[in-house]
Coordinates of C-alpha atoms and ligand atoms in Angstrom, one line a residue:
X1 CA -20.4 -16.9 34.5
X2 CA -17.2 -16.3 35.0
X3 CA -15.1 -14.6 32.9
X4 CA -12.8 -17.7 32.4
X5 CA -13.3 -20.7 30.1
X6 CA -16.1 -23.0 32.5
X7 CA -14.8 -26.0 33.4
X8 CA -11.5 -26.1 31.6
X9 CA -11.1 -28.8 30.4
X10 CA -7.6 -30.2 30.3
X11 CA -5.0 -30.3 27.0
X12 CA -6.7 -31.8 24.5
X13 CA -10.0 -33.2 26.4
X14 CA -11.2 -33.5 22.3
X15 CA -9.3 -36.9 22.1
X16 CA -12.1 -38.0 24.3
X17 CA -14.9 -36.2 23.1
X18 CA -17.2 -38.1 20.6
X19 CA -18.9 -34.8 20.1
X20 CA -16.8 -31.4 19.4
X21 CA -18.6 -28.1 18.9
X22 CA -16.6 -25.4 17.2
X23 CA -18.1 -22.7 18.3
X24 CA -19.4 -21.8 21.7
X25 CA -22.1 -18.6 19.6
X26 CA -25.8 -19.2 21.0
X27 CA -26.4 -21.7 18.5
X28 CA -23.6 -23.7 19.3
X29 CA -24.7 -23.5 23.3
X30 CA -28.3 -24.6 22.3
X31 CA -26.7 -27.9 20.7
X32 CA -24.5 -28.3 24.1
X33 CA -27.8 -28.1 26.3
X34 CA -30.2 -30.1 23.9
X35 CA -27.3 -32.4 23.7
X36 CA -27.1 -32.5 27.5
X37 CA -30.8 -32.9 27.9
X38 CA -30.6 -36.0 26.4
X39 CA -28.2 -37.9 28.4
X40 CA -25.3 -36.3 26.0
X41 CA -21.5 -35.3 26.6
X42 CA -19.7 -33.0 23.6
X43 CA -17.4 -30.5 24.4
X44 CA -17.8 -26.4 22.9
X45 CA -14.6 -24.4 21.9
X46 CA -14.7 -21.0 20.9
X47 CA -11.7 -18.7 19.4
X48 CA -13.6 -15.2 21.4
X49 CA -13.4 -14.1 25.0
X50 CA -15.7 -14.4 26.9
X51 CA -16.0 -10.9 27.3
X52 CA -16.5 -10.3 23.3
X53 CA -20.0 -12.2 23.0
X54 CA -21.5 -9.9 26.2
X55 CA -20.3 -7.2 23.8
X56 CA -22.1 -7.9 20.7
X57 CA -24.3 -4.6 19.8
X58 CA -26.9 -6.9 18.2
X59 CA -30.6 -6.9 19.5
X60 CA -32.1 -10.2 18.0
X61 CA -36.1 -11.0 17.6
X62 CA -36.7 -13.8 18.9
X63 CA -40.0 -16.1 17.8
X64 CA -42.7 -17.1 20.5
X65 CA -41.3 -20.8 19.0
X66 CA -37.4 -20.2 19.8
X67 CA -38.9 -18.7 23.2
X68 CA -40.7 -22.1 24.3
X69 CA -37.5 -24.2 23.3
X70 CA -35.2 -22.0 25.1
X71 CA -37.6 -22.4 27.9
X72 CA -37.1 -26.2 28.0
X73 CA -33.2 -26.0 28.0
X74 CA -33.8 -23.7 30.9
X75 CA -32.3 -20.9 29.2
X76 CA -34.8 -18.7 28.8
X77 CA -33.8 -14.5 29.8
X78 CA -36.9 -14.0 31.2
X79 CA -35.5 -10.4 32.6
X80 CA -34.0 -9.4 29.4
X81 CA -36.9 -10.4 27.1
X82 CA -39.2 -7.2 26.0
X83 CA -42.3 -8.7 24.1
X84 CA -43.7 -7.8 20.6
X85 CA -47.3 -7.9 20.5
X86 CA -48.1 -5.6 18.0
X87 CA -45.9 -5.1 14.3
X88 CA -46.6 -2.1 11.7
X89 CA -45.7 -3.1 8.4
X90 CA -45.2 0.4 5.8
X91 CA -43.4 1.4 3.1
X92 CA -41.8 4.4 2.3
X93 CA -43.0 7.0 -0.5
X94 CA -45.9 4.2 -1.2
X95 CA -49.2 3.4 0.3
X96 CA -50.4 0.5 2.1
X97 CA -50.2 -0.9 5.5
X98 CA -50.9 -3.6 7.7
X99 CA -50.7 -4.4 11.4
X100 CA -50.0 -8.1 12.8
X101 CA -50.8 -8.3 16.1
X102 CA -50.5 -11.4 19.2
X103 CA -54.0 -11.3 20.1
X104 CA -55.5 -12.3 16.5
X105 CA -52.6 -15.6 16.5
X106 CA -53.6 -16.4 20.2
X107 CA -49.7 -16.0 21.6
X108 CA -48.6 -14.1 24.0
X109 CA -46.9 -12.3 21.9
X110 CA -45.5 -12.0 18.2
X111 CA -41.8 -12.2 19.5
X112 CA -39.4 -10.6 22.3
X113 CA -36.8 -8.7 21.8
X114 CA -33.1 -8.9 23.9
X115 CA -30.2 -8.4 23.1
X116 CA -27.0 -11.0 21.8
X117 CA -25.1 -10.4 25.1
X118 CA -28.4 -11.3 27.3
X119 CA -28.9 -14.3 25.3
X120 CA -25.4 -15.1 24.9
X121 CA -25.4 -15.0 29.0
X122 CA -29.0 -16.7 29.7
X123 CA -27.5 -20.1 28.2
X124 CA -23.6 -20.2 29.8
X125 CA -25.1 -19.7 32.9
X126 CA -27.4 -22.7 32.2
X127 CA -24.3 -24.3 30.1
X128 CA -21.9 -23.9 33.6
X129 CA -24.8 -25.3 35.6
X130 CA -24.8 -28.4 33.5
X131 CA -20.4 -29.1 33.6
X132 CA -20.3 -28.4 30.2
X133 CA -17.0 -28.9 29.3
X134 CA -15.7 -25.8 27.8
X135 CA -12.2 -24.1 26.3
X136 CA -12.6 -20.2 25.6
X137 CA -9.6 -18.0 23.5
X138 CA -9.2 -21.3 21.2
X139 CA -9.8 -21.6 17.4
X140 CA -10.3 -24.7 16.0
X141 CA -8.3 -25.3 12.5
X142 CA -10.0 -28.2 10.9
X143 CA -7.3 -30.5 8.1
X144 CA -10.5 -32.2 6.8
X145 CA -8.8 -35.6 7.1
X146 CA -10.5 -38.4 8.9
X147 CA -8.6 -42.0 10.0
X148 CA -9.8 -44.5 12.7
X149 CA -13.2 -43.3 12.6
X150 CA -12.3 -40.1 14.1
X151 CA -11.7 -36.6 12.1
X152 CA -8.7 -34.3 13.0
X153 CA -8.6 -31.2 14.0
X154 CA -5.2 -28.7 15.6
X155 CA -6.8 -26.9 18.4
X156 CA -4.9 -23.2 18.8
X157 CA -4.9 -20.6 22.0
X158 CA -5.6 -17.8 20.8
X159 CA -3.0 -15.4 21.6
X160 CA -0.2 -17.9 22.1
X161 CA -0.2 -18.9 18.5
X162 CA 0.6 -21.8 16.5
X163 CA 3.3 -22.5 19.6
X164 CA 0.1 -23.8 21.6
X165 CA -1.8 -25.9 19.1
X166 CA -2.8 -29.2 20.3
X167 CA -3.8 -31.8 17.4
X168 CA -6.9 -33.8 18.4
X169 CA -9.5 -36.0 17.0
X170 CA -12.9 -36.3 17.7
X171 CA -16.2 -38.8 16.0
X172 CA -18.5 -35.5 15.1
X173 CA -16.7 -31.8 14.5
X174 CA -19.9 -29.9 14.6
X175 CA -19.4 -26.3 12.4
X176 CA -20.8 -23.2 14.9
X177 CA -18.5 -21.0 13.6
X178 CA -20.9 -17.7 12.5
X179 CA -20.8 -16.3 9.3
X180 CA -18.5 -18.0 6.5
X181 CA -16.4 -15.9 4.6
X182 CA -14.2 -17.2 1.5
X183 CA -15.4 -20.7 1.4
X184 CA -16.2 -21.9 -1.7
X185 CA -18.7 -24.0 -0.4
X186 CA -21.0 -21.4 -0.4
X187 CA -22.7 -19.6 -2.7
X188 CA -22.7 -15.5 -1.7
X189 CA -25.5 -13.1 -2.7
X190 CA -24.2 -10.3 -2.0
X191 CA -27.1 -7.1 -1.0
X192 CA -25.2 -4.2 -1.3
X193 CA -26.7 -3.1 2.5
X194 CA -25.0 -2.5 5.4
X195 CA -26.7 -3.1 8.9
X196 CA -26.3 0.1 11.1
X197 CA -27.4 -0.4 14.6
X198 CA -28.1 1.6 17.7
X199 CA -30.6 1.9 20.9
X200 CA -32.5 5.2 20.7
X201 CA -34.7 6.8 23.0
X202 CA -38.2 8.2 22.1
X203 CA -40.6 10.9 23.1
X204 CA -43.8 8.1 23.4
X205 CA -43.6 4.7 24.9
X206 CA -43.1 2.1 22.7
X207 CA -45.9 0.3 23.6
X208 CA -44.3 -3.0 22.7
X209 CA -44.6 -2.4 19.1
X210 CA -42.5 -3.6 16.1
X211 CA -42.1 -1.5 13.0
X212 CA -40.6 -2.8 10.3
X213 CA -40.3 0.6 7.3
X214 CA -39.2 -0.5 3.9
X215 CA -37.6 2.4 1.7
X216 CA -35.7 2.4 -0.9
X217 CA -32.6 2.1 0.7
X218 CA -33.2 -1.2 2.0
X219 CA -35.9 -2.2 5.8
X220 CA -35.6 0.0 8.6
X221 CA -36.4 -2.0 11.6
X222 CA -37.4 -0.6 15.3
X223 CA -37.7 -3.0 18.1
X224 CA -39.0 -2.4 21.9
X225 CA -36.1 -3.0 23.8
X226 CA -36.5 -2.5 27.5
X227 CA -37.6 1.4 27.3
X228 CA -35.4 2.0 24.0
X229 CA -36.2 0.7 20.1
X230 CA -33.1 -0.8 19.0
X231 CA -32.9 0.1 15.0
X232 CA -31.4 -1.8 12.0
X233 CA -31.2 0.5 9.7
X234 CA -30.1 -0.8 6.9
X235 CA -28.6 1.3 4.2
X236 CA -25.8 0.8 0.9
X237 CA -22.4 0.6 2.2
X238 CA -21.5 4.3 2.1
X239 CA -24.2 5.6 3.5
X240 CA -24.0 3.5 6.3
X241 CA -19.6 4.5 7.4
X242 CA -21.6 8.4 6.6
X243 CA -24.1 7.7 9.0
X244 CA -20.9 6.1 11.9
X245 CA -19.3 9.5 11.3
X246 CA -22.2 11.1 12.0
X247 CA -22.7 12.9 15.6
X248 CA -25.7 11.7 17.9
X249 CA -27.2 14.5 17.3
X250 CA -26.9 14.5 13.3
X251 CA -27.7 10.7 13.3
X252 CA -30.9 10.8 14.8
X253 CA -32.1 13.7 12.4
X254 CA -31.0 11.2 9.7
X255 CA -33.3 8.5 11.4
X256 CA -36.0 10.5 11.7
X257 CA -36.3 11.5 8.2
X258 CA -35.6 8.0 6.9
X259 CA -38.3 6.8 8.9
X260 CA -41.2 9.4 9.2
X261 CA -42.8 10.8 12.0
X262 CA -44.8 8.0 13.8
X263 CA -42.4 7.8 16.4
X264 CA -40.1 11.1 17.6
X265 CA -37.0 10.1 18.3
X266 CA -35.1 12.1 21.1
X267 CA -31.6 10.5 21.5
X268 CA -29.2 7.7 20.7
X269 CA -26.3 5.6 22.5
X270 CA -23.6 4.1 20.2
X271 CA -23.4 2.3 16.9
X272 CA -22.4 -0.4 14.7
X273 CA -22.7 -2.2 11.2
X274 CA -23.0 -4.8 9.6
X275 CA -22.0 -6.0 5.6
X276 CA -25.9 -8.1 4.9
X277 CA -25.5 -11.0 2.4
X278 CA -27.4 -14.0 1.9
X279 CA -24.4 -17.1 2.2
X280 CA -26.4 -20.8 1.6
X281 CA -23.5 -23.4 2.6
X282 CA -25.2 -26.3 -0.2
X283 CA -23.7 -29.5 1.8
X284 CA -24.3 -29.6 6.0
X285 CA -23.1 -33.1 6.2
X286 CA -20.0 -34.6 5.4
X287 CA -17.4 -37.2 6.3
X288 CA -18.0 -37.1 10.4
X289 CA -18.8 -33.3 10.3
X290 CA -21.6 -31.3 10.3
X291 CA -22.5 -27.1 9.6
X292 CA -25.3 -25.9 12.3
X293 CA -26.0 -21.8 12.7
X294 CA -25.2 -18.9 10.5
X295 CA -21.9 -20.7 9.3
X296 CA -24.7 -23.4 7.5
X297 CA -26.8 -20.0 6.6
X298 CA -26.6 -16.3 7.0
X299 CA -29.3 -14.1 5.6
X300 CA -30.3 -11.1 5.6
X301 CA -32.2 -9.3 9.1
X302 CA -35.4 -8.1 7.9
X303 CA -37.8 -9.9 9.0
X304 CA -35.5 -11.6 12.6
X305 CA -35.0 -15.3 11.6
X306 CA -31.7 -16.1 11.3
X307 CA -30.8 -16.9 15.0
X308 CA -34.8 -18.4 15.2
X309 CA -33.5 -20.6 12.4
X310 CA -30.0 -21.9 13.9
X311 CA -31.7 -22.5 17.1
X312 CA -33.8 -25.2 15.1
X313 CA -31.0 -26.5 13.2
X314 CA -29.5 -27.3 17.0
X315 CA -32.7 -28.9 18.0
X316 CA -32.8 -31.3 15.0
X317 CA -29.7 -32.1 15.4
X318 CA -29.8 -32.8 18.9
X319 CA -33.0 -35.2 18.6
X320 CA -31.1 -36.8 15.0
X321 CA -28.0 -37.8 17.2
X322 CA -30.1 -39.0 20.3
X323 CA -33.5 -40.2 19.6
X324 CA -36.0 -40.2 22.4
X325 CA -36.2 -44.8 21.6
X326 CA -35.2 -46.3 24.8
X327 CA -33.0 -48.6 22.8
X328 CA -31.9 -46.2 20.7
X329 CA -29.7 -43.6 23.6
X330 CA -27.1 -43.1 22.7
X331 CA -26.1 -43.2 19.3
X332 CA -22.8 -45.3 19.7
X333 CA -21.4 -43.2 16.6
X334 CA -22.5 -39.6 16.6
X335 CA -20.4 -39.7 13.2
X336 CA -22.1 -41.9 11.7
X337 CA -23.2 -41.2 8.1
X338 CA -27.0 -42.1 7.9
X339 CA -27.8 -39.6 11.6
X340 CA -25.8 -36.6 9.3
X341 CA -27.8 -37.5 6.2
X342 CA -30.8 -37.9 8.0
X343 CA -30.3 -34.3 9.7
X344 CA -29.6 -32.8 6.3
X345 CA -32.8 -33.8 4.9
X346 CA -34.8 -32.9 7.7
X347 CA -33.4 -29.3 7.8
X348 CA -33.7 -28.7 3.7
X349 CA -37.2 -27.3 4.2
X350 CA -36.6 -25.1 6.8
X351 CA -33.6 -23.3 6.0
X352 CA -34.2 -22.8 2.1
X353 CA -37.5 -21.2 3.1
X354 CA -36.5 -19.4 5.4
X355 CA -33.5 -18.2 2.8
X356 CA -36.3 -17.9 0.2
X357 CA -38.2 -15.4 2.6
X358 CA -36.0 -13.4 3.7
X359 CA -34.5 -13.4 0.0
X360 CA -37.7 -12.3 -1.7
X361 CA -38.7 -9.5 0.9
X362 CA -35.2 -7.8 0.0
X363 CA -35.7 -8.3 -3.8
X364 CA -39.4 -6.8 -3.5
X365 CA -39.4 -4.0 -1.4
X366 CA -35.5 -2.2 -2.1
X367 CA -35.8 -0.4 -5.2
X368 CA -37.8 2.6 -6.1
X369 CA -39.5 1.6 -9.0
X370 CA -42.7 2.9 -9.7
X371 CA -44.7 -0.2 -10.9
X372 CA -43.8 -2.3 -7.9
X373 CA -44.3 0.9 -5.4
X374 CA -47.7 -0.3 -6.4
X375 CA -47.6 -3.3 -6.1
X376 CA -46.5 -4.0 -2.5
X377 CA -48.7 -1.0 -1.7
X378 CA -51.4 -3.5 -2.8
X379 CA -49.8 -6.3 -0.8
X380 CA -49.6 -4.5 2.3
X381 CA -53.4 -3.6 1.6
X382 CA -54.3 -7.4 1.4
X383 CA -52.6 -8.5 4.0
X384 CA -54.0 -5.8 5.9
X385 CA -57.3 -6.7 4.5
X386 CA -57.3 -10.7 4.2
X387 CA -56.6 -12.0 8.1
X388 CA -55.7 -15.6 6.8
X389 CA -52.9 -14.3 4.4
X390 CA -51.6 -12.0 7.7
X391 CA -51.6 -14.9 10.4
X392 CA -49.7 -16.7 7.1
X393 CA -46.9 -14.2 7.3
X394 CA -46.7 -14.0 11.0
X395 CA -47.1 -18.0 11.3
X396 CA -43.8 -17.1 9.0
X397 CA -41.9 -15.5 11.5
X398 CA -43.0 -17.6 14.5
X399 CA -43.1 -21.4 13.4
X400 CA -40.5 -21.1 10.4
X401 CA -41.3 -24.1 8.1
X402 CA -43.8 -25.5 10.1
X403 CA -46.6 -22.7 9.2
X404 CA -47.2 -24.5 6.2
Ligands
FAD1 C1 -27.6 -6.8 12.3 C2 -28.2 -7.8 12.5 C3 -29.4 -8.5 12.9 C4 -29.9 -9.9 13.3 N1 -31.5 -9.8 13.9 C5 -31.8 -11.2 13.9 C6 -33.0 -11.2 14.3 O1 -33.6 -9.8 15.0 N2 -33.5 -12.3 14.8 C7 -32.7 -13.5 14.5 O2 -32.8 -14.8 14.8 N3 -31.3 -13.3 14.2 C8 -31.3 -12.1 13.6 N4 -29.8 -12.1 13.2 C9 -28.9 -13.2 13.3 C10 -28.0 -13.6 14.0 O3 -27.0 -12.5 15.2 C11 -27.5 -15.5 13.7 O4 -28.3 -15.9 13.4 C12 -26.9 -16.1 15.1 O5 -26.2 -15.0 15.4 C13 -26.2 -17.1 14.9 O6 -25.0 -17.3 15.8 P1 -23.7 -18.9 15.5 O7 -23.8 -19.5 16.7 O8 -24.3 -19.4 14.8 O9 -23.2 -17.7 15.5 P2 -22.3 -16.2 16.2 O10 -23.0 -15.4 16.5 O11 -21.0 -15.5 15.3 O12 -21.6 -17.1 16.7 C14 -20.3 -18.1 16.5 C15 -19.2 -18.5 17.2 O13 -17.9 -18.7 16.8 C16 -16.8 -19.0 16.8 N5 -15.5 -19.0 16.3 C17 -15.2 -19.1 15.3 N6 -14.7 -19.5 14.0 C18 -13.9 -20.4 14.7 C19 -13.3 -21.2 15.3 N7 -12.6 -21.6 14.1 N8 -12.8 -22.5 16.6 C20 -13.9 -21.8 17.9 N9 -14.7 -20.7 17.6 C21 -15.1 -20.0 16.7 C22 -16.8 -16.9 16.9 O14 -15.9 -17.1 18.3 C23 -18.4 -17.3 17.9 O15 -18.1 -17.1 18.9 C24 -29.0 -10.9 12.8 C25 -27.9 -10.1 12.4 C26 -27.4 -9.6 12.2 C27 -26.0 -9.4 11.7

């Protein structure tokens, strides 16, 4: 894909866009593709320059269910995805461990690890092929006013300030802007943890195994990515600063000390960190606006739920706005209240379940109280001994609320 915006929509095309998607991250892109597949055009607008999305340092664990949906959109990054065939779960300083494997679940892989940038590039390339209208380097400001059946927004060219501001109007504004900060409509639970990210090399091949190790600082995940392991090292903020400041050898030693000896680390790439909090928007639908992806819910990365959940938001919204019943196709007004309310209702269980699942794991495992260490050991042992319980946890990770 070129580094310039895609089919560069000319001045204020949003005036004619029935659906304006604010944010062309992986969730916004998924929605635009899912709508296009059902014959519904939309306009994508993103504040970031194109290259910024490619360089995002996150490695994402994607579920088997996510792969199936991305394949339907023609946006599965085959070459860039590393399968996970087993997941080893354990706790530092306590007994008990469990092993989940793909064969037991009857799927080719429990999940796949992909760099955010590679996932984004696959979605963007598909959007380019579909001819989806896109403006990059442009921020959407929502003024909260609706008139004549349209929501009024302003598009501002990033870097050119207010001089380049354009008033626009759309029947439906979809917020796909990523993690919301300072938004009174979002409840926030700060975990007092940061995730330090790095790609590390190891003495042994990873054998497509992912590791989830619970420590009193927080969970430590190792995800197979090409011939390396992507590390999500959860620690208190001051320790994150310390880990970022270490030289490579000292970082590898700190990782080794935290993880233990089951894997031998030999080197590391560059590091980045993200603050971690649970952010839940109470109401998903308003007057001619709707929220999807991280702006609807931002979860702790433990068990890799965030994008998987956001993709299901996008899929559900596309299905709700363009029902696959011939006489209902092309809802004349995609911003009408009824479909938006139906979308919000349909997403309740999955998003609340995902938030409760990850929050429960973080609370249960991120401390070193002796009774809890014992209880966790018993839990991990039970998971190991009880295939139905193990299958349930694996299904939760693969299918979300459909696991029930
Ligand atoms: C450390 C870490 C590890 C993670 N691991 C996993 C994992 O293993 N598996 C998983 O499924 N998920 C994981 N996640 C979560 C995942 O990264 C997110 O759920 C996903 O990126 C959300 O995508 P999004 O499109 O909603 O938001 P984003 O990726 O944040 O994209 C939002 C886009 O909106 C644009 N934007 C913002 N404001 C505006 C505006 N006003 N106007 C126009 N554009 C705007 C931004 O420029 C950006 O491009 C992880 C997250 C973190 C922090």
